[in-house]
mmCIF file of C-alpha atoms and ligand atoms in Angstrom:
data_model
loop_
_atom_site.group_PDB
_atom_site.id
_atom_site.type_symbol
_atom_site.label_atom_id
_atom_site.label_comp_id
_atom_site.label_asym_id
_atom_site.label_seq_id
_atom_site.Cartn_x
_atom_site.Cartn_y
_atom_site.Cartn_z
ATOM 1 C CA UNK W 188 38.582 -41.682 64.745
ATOM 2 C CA UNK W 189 41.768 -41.217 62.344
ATOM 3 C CA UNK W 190 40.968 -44.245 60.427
ATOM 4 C CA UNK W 191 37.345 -42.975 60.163
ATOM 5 C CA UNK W 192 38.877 -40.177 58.645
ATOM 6 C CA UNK W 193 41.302 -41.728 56.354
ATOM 7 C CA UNK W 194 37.880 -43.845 55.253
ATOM 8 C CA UNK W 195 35.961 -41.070 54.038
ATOM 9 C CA UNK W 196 38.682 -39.058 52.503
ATOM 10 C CA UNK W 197 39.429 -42.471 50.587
ATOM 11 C CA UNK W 198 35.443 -43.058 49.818
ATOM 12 C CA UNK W 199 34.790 -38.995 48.981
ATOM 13 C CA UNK W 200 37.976 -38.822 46.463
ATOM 14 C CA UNK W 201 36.515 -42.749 44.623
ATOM 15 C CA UNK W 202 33.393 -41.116 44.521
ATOM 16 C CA UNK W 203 34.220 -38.293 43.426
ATOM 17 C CA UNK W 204 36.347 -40.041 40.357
ATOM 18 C CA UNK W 205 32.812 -41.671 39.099
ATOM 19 C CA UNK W 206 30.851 -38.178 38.888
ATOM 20 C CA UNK W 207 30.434 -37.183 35.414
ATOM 21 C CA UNK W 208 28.006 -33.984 35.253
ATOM 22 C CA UNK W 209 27.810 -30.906 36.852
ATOM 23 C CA UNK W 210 24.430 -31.917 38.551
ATOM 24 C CA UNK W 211 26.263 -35.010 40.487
ATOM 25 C CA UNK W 212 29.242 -32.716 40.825
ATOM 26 C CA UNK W 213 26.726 -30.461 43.005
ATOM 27 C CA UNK W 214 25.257 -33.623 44.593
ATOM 28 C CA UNK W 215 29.015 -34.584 45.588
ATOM 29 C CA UNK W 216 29.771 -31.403 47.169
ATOM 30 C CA UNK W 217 26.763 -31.780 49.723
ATOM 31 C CA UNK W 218 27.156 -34.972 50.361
ATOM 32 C CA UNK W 219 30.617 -34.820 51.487
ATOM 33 C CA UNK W 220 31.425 -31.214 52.304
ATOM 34 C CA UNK W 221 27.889 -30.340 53.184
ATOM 35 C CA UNK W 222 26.947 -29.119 56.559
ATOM 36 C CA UNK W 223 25.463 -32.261 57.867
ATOM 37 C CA UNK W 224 28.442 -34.457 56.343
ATOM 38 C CA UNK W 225 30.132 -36.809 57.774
ATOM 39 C CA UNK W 226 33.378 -34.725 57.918
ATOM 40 C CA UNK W 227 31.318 -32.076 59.564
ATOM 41 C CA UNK W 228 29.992 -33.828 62.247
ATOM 42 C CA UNK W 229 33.476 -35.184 63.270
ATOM 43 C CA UNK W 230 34.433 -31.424 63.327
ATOM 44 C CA UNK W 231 31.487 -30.007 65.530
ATOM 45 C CA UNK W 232 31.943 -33.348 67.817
ATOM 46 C CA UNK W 233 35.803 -32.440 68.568
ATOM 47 C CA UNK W 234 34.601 -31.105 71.992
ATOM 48 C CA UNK W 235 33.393 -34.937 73.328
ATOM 49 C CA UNK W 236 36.945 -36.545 72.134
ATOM 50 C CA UNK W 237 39.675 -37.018 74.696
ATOM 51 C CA UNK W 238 41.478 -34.205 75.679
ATOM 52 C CA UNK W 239 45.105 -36.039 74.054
ATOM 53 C CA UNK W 240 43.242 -37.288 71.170
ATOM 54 C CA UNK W 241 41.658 -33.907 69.812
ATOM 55 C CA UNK W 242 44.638 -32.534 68.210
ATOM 56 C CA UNK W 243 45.555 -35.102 66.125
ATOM 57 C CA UNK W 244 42.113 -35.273 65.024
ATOM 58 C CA UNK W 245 41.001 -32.016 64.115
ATOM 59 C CA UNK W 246 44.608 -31.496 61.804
ATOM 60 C CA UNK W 247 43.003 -35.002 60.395
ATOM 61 C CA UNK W 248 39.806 -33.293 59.752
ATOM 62 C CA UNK W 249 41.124 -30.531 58.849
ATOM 63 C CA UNK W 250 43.302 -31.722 56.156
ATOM 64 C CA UNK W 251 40.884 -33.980 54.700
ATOM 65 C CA UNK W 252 38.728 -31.253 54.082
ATOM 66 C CA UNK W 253 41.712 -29.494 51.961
ATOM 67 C CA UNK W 254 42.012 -32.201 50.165
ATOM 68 C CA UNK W 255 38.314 -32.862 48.967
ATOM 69 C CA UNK W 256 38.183 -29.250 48.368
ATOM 70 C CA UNK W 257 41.114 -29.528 46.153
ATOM 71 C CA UNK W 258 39.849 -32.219 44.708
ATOM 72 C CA UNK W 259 36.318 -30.684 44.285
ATOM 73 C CA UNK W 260 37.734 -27.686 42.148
ATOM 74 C CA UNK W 261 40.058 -29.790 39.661
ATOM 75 C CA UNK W 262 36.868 -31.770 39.370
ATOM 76 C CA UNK W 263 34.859 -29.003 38.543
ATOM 77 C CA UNK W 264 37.164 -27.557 36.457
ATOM 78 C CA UNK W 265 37.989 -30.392 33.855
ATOM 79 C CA UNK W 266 34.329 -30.881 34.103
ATOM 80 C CA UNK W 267 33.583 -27.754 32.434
ATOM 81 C CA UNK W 268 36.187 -27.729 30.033
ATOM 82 C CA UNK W 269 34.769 -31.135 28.483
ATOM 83 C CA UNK W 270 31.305 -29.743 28.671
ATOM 84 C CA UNK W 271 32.657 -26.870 26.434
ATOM 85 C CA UNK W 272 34.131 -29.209 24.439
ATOM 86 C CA UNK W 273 31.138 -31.595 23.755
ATOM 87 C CA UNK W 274 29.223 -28.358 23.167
ATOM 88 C CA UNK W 275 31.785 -27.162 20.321
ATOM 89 C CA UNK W 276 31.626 -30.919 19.204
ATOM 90 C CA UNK W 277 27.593 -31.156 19.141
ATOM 91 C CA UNK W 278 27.130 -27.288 18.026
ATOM 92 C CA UNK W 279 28.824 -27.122 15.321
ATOM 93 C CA UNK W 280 28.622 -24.024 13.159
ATOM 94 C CA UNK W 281 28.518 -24.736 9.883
ATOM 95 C CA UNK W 282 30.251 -21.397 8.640
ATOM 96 C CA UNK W 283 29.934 -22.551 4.412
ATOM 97 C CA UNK W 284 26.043 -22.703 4.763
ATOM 98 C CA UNK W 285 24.329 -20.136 3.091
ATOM 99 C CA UNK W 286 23.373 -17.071 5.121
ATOM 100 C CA UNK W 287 19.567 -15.684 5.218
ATOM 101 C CA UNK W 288 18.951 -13.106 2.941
ATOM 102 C CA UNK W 289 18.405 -9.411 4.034
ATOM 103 C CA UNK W 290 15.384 -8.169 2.017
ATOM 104 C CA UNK W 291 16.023 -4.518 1.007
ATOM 105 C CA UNK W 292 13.746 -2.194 1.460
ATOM 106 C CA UNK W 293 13.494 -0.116 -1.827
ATOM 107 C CA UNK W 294 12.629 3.946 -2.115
ATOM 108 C CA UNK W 295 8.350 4.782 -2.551
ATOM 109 C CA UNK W 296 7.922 5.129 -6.149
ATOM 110 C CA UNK W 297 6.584 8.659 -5.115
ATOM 111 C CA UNK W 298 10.321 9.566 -3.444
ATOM 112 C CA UNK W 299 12.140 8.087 -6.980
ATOM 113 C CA UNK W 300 10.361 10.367 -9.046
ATOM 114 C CA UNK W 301 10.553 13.439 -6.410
ATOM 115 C CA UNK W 302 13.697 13.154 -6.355
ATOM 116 C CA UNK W 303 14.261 12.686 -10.145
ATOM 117 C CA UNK W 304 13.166 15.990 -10.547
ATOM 118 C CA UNK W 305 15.152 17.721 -7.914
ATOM 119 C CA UNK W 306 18.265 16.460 -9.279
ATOM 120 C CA UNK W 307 17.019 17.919 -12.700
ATOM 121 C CA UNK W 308 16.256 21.387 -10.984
ATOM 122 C CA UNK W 309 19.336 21.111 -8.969
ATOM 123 C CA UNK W 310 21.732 20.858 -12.202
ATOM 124 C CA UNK W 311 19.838 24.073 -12.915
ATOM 125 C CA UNK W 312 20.773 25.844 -10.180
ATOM 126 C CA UNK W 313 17.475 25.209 -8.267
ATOM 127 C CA UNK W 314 17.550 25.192 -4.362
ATOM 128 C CA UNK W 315 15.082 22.964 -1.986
ATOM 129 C CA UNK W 316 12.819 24.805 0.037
ATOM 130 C CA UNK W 317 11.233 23.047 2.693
ATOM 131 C CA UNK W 318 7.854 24.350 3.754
ATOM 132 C CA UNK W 319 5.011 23.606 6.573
ATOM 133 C CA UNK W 320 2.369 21.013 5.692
ATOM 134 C CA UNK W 321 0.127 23.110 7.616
ATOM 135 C CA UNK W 322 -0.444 26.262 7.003
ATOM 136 C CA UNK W 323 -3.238 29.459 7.453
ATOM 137 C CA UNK W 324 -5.734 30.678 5.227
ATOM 138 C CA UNK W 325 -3.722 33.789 4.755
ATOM 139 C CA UNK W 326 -0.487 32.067 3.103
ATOM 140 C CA UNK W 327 -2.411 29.028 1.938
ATOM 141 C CA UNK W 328 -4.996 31.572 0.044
ATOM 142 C CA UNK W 329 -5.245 35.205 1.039
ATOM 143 C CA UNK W 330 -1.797 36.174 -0.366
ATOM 144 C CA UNK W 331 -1.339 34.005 -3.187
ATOM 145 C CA UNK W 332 -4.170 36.175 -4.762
ATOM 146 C CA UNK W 333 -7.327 34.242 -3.916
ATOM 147 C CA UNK W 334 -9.351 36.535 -1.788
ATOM 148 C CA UNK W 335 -11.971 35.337 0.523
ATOM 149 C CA UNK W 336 -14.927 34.573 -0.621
ATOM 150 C CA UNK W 337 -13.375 33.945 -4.041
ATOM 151 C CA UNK W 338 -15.096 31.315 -6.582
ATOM 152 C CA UNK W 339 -11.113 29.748 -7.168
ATOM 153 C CA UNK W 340 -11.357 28.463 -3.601
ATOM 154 C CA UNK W 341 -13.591 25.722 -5.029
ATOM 155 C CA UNK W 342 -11.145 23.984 -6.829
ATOM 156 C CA UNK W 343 -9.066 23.351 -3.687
ATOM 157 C CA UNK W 344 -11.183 22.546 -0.967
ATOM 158 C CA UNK W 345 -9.405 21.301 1.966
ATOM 159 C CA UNK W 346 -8.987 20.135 5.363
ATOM 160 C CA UNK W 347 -10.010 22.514 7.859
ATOM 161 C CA UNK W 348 -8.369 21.861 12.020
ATOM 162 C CA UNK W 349 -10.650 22.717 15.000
ATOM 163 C CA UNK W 350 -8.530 26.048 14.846
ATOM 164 C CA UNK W 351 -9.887 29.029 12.790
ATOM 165 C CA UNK W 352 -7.923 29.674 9.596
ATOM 166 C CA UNK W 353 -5.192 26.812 10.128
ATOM 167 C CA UNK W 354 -5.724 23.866 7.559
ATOM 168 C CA UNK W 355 -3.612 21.263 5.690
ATOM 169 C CA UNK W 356 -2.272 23.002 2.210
ATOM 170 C CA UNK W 357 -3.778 22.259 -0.441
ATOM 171 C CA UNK W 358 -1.075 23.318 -2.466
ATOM 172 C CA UNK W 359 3.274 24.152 -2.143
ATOM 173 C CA UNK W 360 2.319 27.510 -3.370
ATOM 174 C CA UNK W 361 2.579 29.369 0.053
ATOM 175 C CA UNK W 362 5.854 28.089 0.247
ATOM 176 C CA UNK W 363 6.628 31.012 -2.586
ATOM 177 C CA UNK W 364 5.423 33.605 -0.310
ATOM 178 C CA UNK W 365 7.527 32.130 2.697
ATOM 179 C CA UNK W 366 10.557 31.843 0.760
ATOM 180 C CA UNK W 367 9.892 35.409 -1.067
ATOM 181 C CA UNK W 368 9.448 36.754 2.007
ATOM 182 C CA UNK W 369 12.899 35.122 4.027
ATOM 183 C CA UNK W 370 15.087 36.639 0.995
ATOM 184 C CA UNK W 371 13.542 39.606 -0.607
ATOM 185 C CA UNK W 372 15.277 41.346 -2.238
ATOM 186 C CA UNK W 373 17.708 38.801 -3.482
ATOM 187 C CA UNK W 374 17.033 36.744 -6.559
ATOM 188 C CA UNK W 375 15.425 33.436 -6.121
ATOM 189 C CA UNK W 376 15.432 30.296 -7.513
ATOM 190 C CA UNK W 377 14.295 27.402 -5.469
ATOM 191 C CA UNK W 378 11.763 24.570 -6.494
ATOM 192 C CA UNK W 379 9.528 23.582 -3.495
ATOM 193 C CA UNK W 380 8.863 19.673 -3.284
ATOM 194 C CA UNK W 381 6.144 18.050 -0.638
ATOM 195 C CA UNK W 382 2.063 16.414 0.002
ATOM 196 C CA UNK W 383 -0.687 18.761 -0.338
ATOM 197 C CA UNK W 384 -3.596 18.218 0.797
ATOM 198 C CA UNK W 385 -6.828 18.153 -0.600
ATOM 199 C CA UNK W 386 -11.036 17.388 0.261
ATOM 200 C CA UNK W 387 -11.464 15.007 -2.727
ATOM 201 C CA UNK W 388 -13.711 12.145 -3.211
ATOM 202 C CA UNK W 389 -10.962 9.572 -4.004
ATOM 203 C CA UNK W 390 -10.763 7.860 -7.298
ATOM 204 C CA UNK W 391 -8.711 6.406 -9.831
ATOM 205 C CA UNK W 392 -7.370 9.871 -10.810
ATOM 206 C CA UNK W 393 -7.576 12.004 -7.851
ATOM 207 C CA UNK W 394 -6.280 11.542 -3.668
ATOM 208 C CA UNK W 395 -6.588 13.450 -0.875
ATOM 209 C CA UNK W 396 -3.285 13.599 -0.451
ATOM 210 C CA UNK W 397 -0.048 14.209 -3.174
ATOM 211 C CA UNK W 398 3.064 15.707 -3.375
ATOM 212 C CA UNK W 399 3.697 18.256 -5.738
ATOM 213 C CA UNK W 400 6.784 20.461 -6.943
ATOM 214 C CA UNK W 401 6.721 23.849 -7.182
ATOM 215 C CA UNK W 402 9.604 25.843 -8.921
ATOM 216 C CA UNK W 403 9.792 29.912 -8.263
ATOM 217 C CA UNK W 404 12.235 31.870 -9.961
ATOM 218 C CA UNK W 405 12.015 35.883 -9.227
ATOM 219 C CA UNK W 406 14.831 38.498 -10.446
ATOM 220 C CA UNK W 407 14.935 41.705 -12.644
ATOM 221 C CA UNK W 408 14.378 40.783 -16.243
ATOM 222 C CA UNK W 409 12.914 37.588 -16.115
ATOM 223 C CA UNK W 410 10.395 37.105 -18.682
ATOM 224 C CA UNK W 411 8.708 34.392 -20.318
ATOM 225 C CA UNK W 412 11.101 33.242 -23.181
ATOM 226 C CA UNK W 413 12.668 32.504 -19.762
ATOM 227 C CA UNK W 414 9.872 30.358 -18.197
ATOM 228 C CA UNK W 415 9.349 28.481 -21.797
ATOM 229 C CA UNK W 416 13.084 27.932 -21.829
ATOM 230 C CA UNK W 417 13.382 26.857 -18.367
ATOM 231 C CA UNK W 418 10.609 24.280 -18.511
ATOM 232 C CA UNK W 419 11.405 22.764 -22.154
ATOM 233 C CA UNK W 420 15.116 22.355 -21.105
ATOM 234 C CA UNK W 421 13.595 20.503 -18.178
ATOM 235 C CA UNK W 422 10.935 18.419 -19.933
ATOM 236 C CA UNK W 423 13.589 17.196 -22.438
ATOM 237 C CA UNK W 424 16.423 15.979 -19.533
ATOM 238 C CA UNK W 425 12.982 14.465 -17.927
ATOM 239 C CA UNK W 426 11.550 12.854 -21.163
ATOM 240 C CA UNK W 427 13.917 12.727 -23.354
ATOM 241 C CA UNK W 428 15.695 15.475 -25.970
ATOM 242 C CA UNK W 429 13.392 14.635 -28.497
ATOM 243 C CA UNK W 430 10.061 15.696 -26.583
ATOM 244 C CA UNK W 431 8.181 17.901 -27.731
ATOM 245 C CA UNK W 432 6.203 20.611 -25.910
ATOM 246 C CA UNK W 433 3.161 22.807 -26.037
ATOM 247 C CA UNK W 434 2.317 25.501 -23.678
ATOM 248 C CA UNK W 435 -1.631 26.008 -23.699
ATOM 249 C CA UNK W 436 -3.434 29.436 -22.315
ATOM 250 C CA UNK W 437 -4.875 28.743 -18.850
ATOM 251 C CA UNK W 438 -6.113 30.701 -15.593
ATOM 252 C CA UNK W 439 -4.325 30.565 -12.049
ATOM 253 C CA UNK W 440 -5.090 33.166 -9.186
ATOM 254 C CA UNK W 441 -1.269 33.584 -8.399
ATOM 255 C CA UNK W 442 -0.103 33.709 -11.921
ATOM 256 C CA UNK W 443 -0.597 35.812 -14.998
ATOM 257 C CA UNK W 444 -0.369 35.159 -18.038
ATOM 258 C CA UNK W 445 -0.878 31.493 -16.695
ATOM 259 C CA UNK W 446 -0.190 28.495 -19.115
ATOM 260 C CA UNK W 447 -0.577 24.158 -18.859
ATOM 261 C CA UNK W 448 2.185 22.465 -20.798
ATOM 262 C CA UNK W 449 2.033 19.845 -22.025
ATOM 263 C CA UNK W 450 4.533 16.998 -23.570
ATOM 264 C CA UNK W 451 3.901 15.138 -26.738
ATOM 265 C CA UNK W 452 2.911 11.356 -25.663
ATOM 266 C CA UNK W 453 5.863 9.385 -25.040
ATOM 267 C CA UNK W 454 3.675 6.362 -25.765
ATOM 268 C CA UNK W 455 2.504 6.992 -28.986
ATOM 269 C CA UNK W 456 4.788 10.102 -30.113
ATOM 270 C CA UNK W 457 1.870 11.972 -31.233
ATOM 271 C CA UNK W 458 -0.430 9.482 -33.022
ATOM 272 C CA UNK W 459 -3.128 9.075 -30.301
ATOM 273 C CA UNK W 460 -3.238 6.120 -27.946
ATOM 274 C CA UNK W 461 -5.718 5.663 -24.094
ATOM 275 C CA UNK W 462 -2.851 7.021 -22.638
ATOM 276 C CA UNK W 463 -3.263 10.590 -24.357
ATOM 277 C CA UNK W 464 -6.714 9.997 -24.986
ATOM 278 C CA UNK W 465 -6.341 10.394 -28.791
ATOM 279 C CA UNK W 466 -4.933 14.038 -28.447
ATOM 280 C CA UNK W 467 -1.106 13.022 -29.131
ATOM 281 C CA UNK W 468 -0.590 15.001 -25.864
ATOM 282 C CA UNK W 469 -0.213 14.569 -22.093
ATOM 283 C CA UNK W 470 -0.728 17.399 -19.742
ATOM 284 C CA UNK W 471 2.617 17.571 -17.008
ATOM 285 C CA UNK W 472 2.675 21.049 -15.561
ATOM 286 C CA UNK W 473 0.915 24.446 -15.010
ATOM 287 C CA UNK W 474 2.860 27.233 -15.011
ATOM 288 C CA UNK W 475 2.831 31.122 -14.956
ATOM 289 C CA UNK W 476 4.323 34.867 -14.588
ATOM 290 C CA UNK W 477 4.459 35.368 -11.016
ATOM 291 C CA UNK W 478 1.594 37.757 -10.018
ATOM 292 C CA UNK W 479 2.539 41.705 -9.687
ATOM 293 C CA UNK W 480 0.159 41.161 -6.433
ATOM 294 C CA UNK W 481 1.976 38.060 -5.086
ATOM 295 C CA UNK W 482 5.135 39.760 -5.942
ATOM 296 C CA UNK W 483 3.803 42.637 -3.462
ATOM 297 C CA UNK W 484 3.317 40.019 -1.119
ATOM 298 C CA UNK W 485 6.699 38.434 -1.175
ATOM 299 C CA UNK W 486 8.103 41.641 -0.701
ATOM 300 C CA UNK W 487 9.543 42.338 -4.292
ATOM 301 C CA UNK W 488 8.233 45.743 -5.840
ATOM 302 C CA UNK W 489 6.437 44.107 -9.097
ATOM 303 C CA UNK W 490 7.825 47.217 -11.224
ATOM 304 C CA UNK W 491 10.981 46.787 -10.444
ATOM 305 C CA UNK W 492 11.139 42.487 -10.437
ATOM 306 C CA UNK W 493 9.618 39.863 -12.240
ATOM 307 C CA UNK W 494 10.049 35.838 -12.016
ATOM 308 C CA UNK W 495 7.605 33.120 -13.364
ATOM 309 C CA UNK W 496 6.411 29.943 -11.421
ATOM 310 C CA UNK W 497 5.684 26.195 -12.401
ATOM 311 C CA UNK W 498 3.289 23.277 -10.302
ATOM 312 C CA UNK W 499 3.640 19.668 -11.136
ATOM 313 C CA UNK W 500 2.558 16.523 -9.915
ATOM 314 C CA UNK W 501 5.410 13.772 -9.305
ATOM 315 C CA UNK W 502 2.865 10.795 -8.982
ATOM 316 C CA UNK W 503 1.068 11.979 -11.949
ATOM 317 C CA UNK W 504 4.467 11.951 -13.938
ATOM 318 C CA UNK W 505 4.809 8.805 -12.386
ATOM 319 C CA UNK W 506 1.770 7.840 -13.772
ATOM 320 C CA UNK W 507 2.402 8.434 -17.497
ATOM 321 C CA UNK W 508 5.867 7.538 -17.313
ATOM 322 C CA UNK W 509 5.056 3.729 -16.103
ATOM 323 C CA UNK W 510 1.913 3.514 -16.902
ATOM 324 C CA UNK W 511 0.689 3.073 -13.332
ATOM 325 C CA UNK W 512 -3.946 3.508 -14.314
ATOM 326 C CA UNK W 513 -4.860 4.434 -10.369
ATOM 327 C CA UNK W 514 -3.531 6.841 -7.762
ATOM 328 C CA UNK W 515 -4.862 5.187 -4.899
ATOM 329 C CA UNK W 516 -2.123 2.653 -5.367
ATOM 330 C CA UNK W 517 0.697 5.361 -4.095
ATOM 331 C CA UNK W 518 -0.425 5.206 -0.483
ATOM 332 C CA UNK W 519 -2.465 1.747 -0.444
ATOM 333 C CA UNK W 520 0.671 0.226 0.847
ATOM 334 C CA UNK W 521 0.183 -2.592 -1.163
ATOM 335 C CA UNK W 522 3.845 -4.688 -1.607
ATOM 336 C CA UNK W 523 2.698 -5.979 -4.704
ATOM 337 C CA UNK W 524 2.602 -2.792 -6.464
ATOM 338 C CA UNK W 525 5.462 -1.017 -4.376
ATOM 339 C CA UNK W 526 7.823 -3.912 -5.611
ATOM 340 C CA UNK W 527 7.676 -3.520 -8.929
ATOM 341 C CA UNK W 528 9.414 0.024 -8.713
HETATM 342 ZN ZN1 ZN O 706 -0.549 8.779 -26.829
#
């Protein structure tokens, strides 16, 4: 029975030399030091030996089966580390290649020129104020000075919810009453920046939806040599110091006197072009004196305060500036048109 032992340690450890993967590694281990192996057997059959010969025997066994164990993990051990190896040899990383390039995502052509013309306002000590998208037929209408049943509804019809009296704005203008309202009776100078909202067959030249920026300046004394000399200084860091402007009489519910300006065209300088449709001028903004009634509303006693007010539309400006000939293009989310800005 010893030299059956000293057989298969001899034959397990030869063997063992020739495996070369981890799969015959595994096939090794069951063979030898399974539960139905050889060495096993010779254990659970210690009970049928000779009384004088178990002893010796089962020290045998049981040393043989410390050394193929032995054996088994400095086998399995080397055997990984030259797997790793041939891996790092096979692999290899080639760190000189070239690396995939990132594309970069760009800013909306409607968020460049929005935010343009904050930075403009902002160097003139105009704050952003944020105000809700949606809004009730009270701020959206009732207070800026359109009453109900008023004909200057028409020219903003919107998007009504399932709830009475709460719709989508169709303008930033109740923003002024919000913001009036929050800080009366402290001067205010804030410009108002977000979509508005309107019920519009869409075309070339109009959306249903668009931001605007609204500026609102109210204070004692504020007149309007203030508003022309606000909005010129503004037109010429936004088009240049050259431009030239024109303020044309005009009719808001919230405003009055109310007044359009417009630039002198920036593609022809005056001479008349498709851009300016022959006039020499592009409209950019309308403007106004604050009402005394929307002043009322805000909270500011119109004997006591005045301010003025300006609307303008970034994507128009957009427009005219690069020459873009269709709205629908801001929010087609078409690449071809987004990456050219
Ligand atoms: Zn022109």
């Amino acid at each position: 029975m010893l030299e059956r032992l000293q057989e298969l340690e001899k034959e397990a450890l030869a063997a063992l030399e020739a495996v070369d993967a981890e799969d015959a590694l595994q096939a090794w281990k069951v063979k030898y030091m399974g539960r139905s192996a050889a060495l096993a057997e010779i254990t659970s059959g210690l009970g049928e030996l000779p009384k004088d010969e178990r002893p010796a025997v089962g020290k045998r066994a049981n040393q043989v089966k410390v050394t193929l164990e032995a054996a088994y993990n400095s086998r399995a051990q080397s055997l990984h580390a030259e797997s790793l190896k041939r891996s790092l040899r096979e692999q290899r990383l080639d760190v000189t290649l070239p690396g995939r390039p990132i594309v970069r995502g760009r800013i909306h052509p409607s968020n460049q020129i929005l935010r343009q013309i904050i930075a403009i306002w902002a160097e003139m000590g105009f704050q952003v104020y944020r105000s809700r998208d949606v809004e009730n037929d009270e701020y959206n209408f009732q207070l800026l000075n359109f009453p109900l049943h008023h004909p200057a509804r028409d020219m903003q019809d919107t998007f009504f919810t399932t709830q009475p009296d709460i719709l989508l704005r169709t303008h930033t203008s109740p923003g002024q009453i919000r913001v009036m309202r929050e800080r009366a009776p402290e001067p205010i100078r804030v410009v108002l920046p977000g979509m508005c909202y309107r019920y519009e067959q869409i075309t070339a030249r109009s959306e249903i939806q668009f931001n605007q920026v609204e500026g609102l300046a109210v204070g004692e004394r504020i007149t309007f040599a203030d508003l022309k000399g606000t909005l010129n200084a503004f037109a010429r860091r936004m088009f240049g110091q050259d431009v030239g402007t024109r303020f044309r009489a005009s009719y808001f519910p919230f405003t009055e006197p109310s007044a359009e300006m417009d630039i002198e065209c920036f593609v022809c300088a005056g001479e008349g072009c498709t851009v300016c449709k022959y006039t020499g001028w592009l409209e950019i903004l309308g403007c106004g004196m604050v009402h005394p009634i929307v002043l009322q509303n805000g909270g500011y006693a119109p004997e006591r305060y005045t301010g003025f007010a300006f609307g303008m539309g970034p994507e128009r400006i957009a427009m005219l500036k690069d020459g873009i000939d269709d709205i629908r293009y801001f929010w087609a989310n078409d690449l071809r048109f987004l990456e050219q800005f």
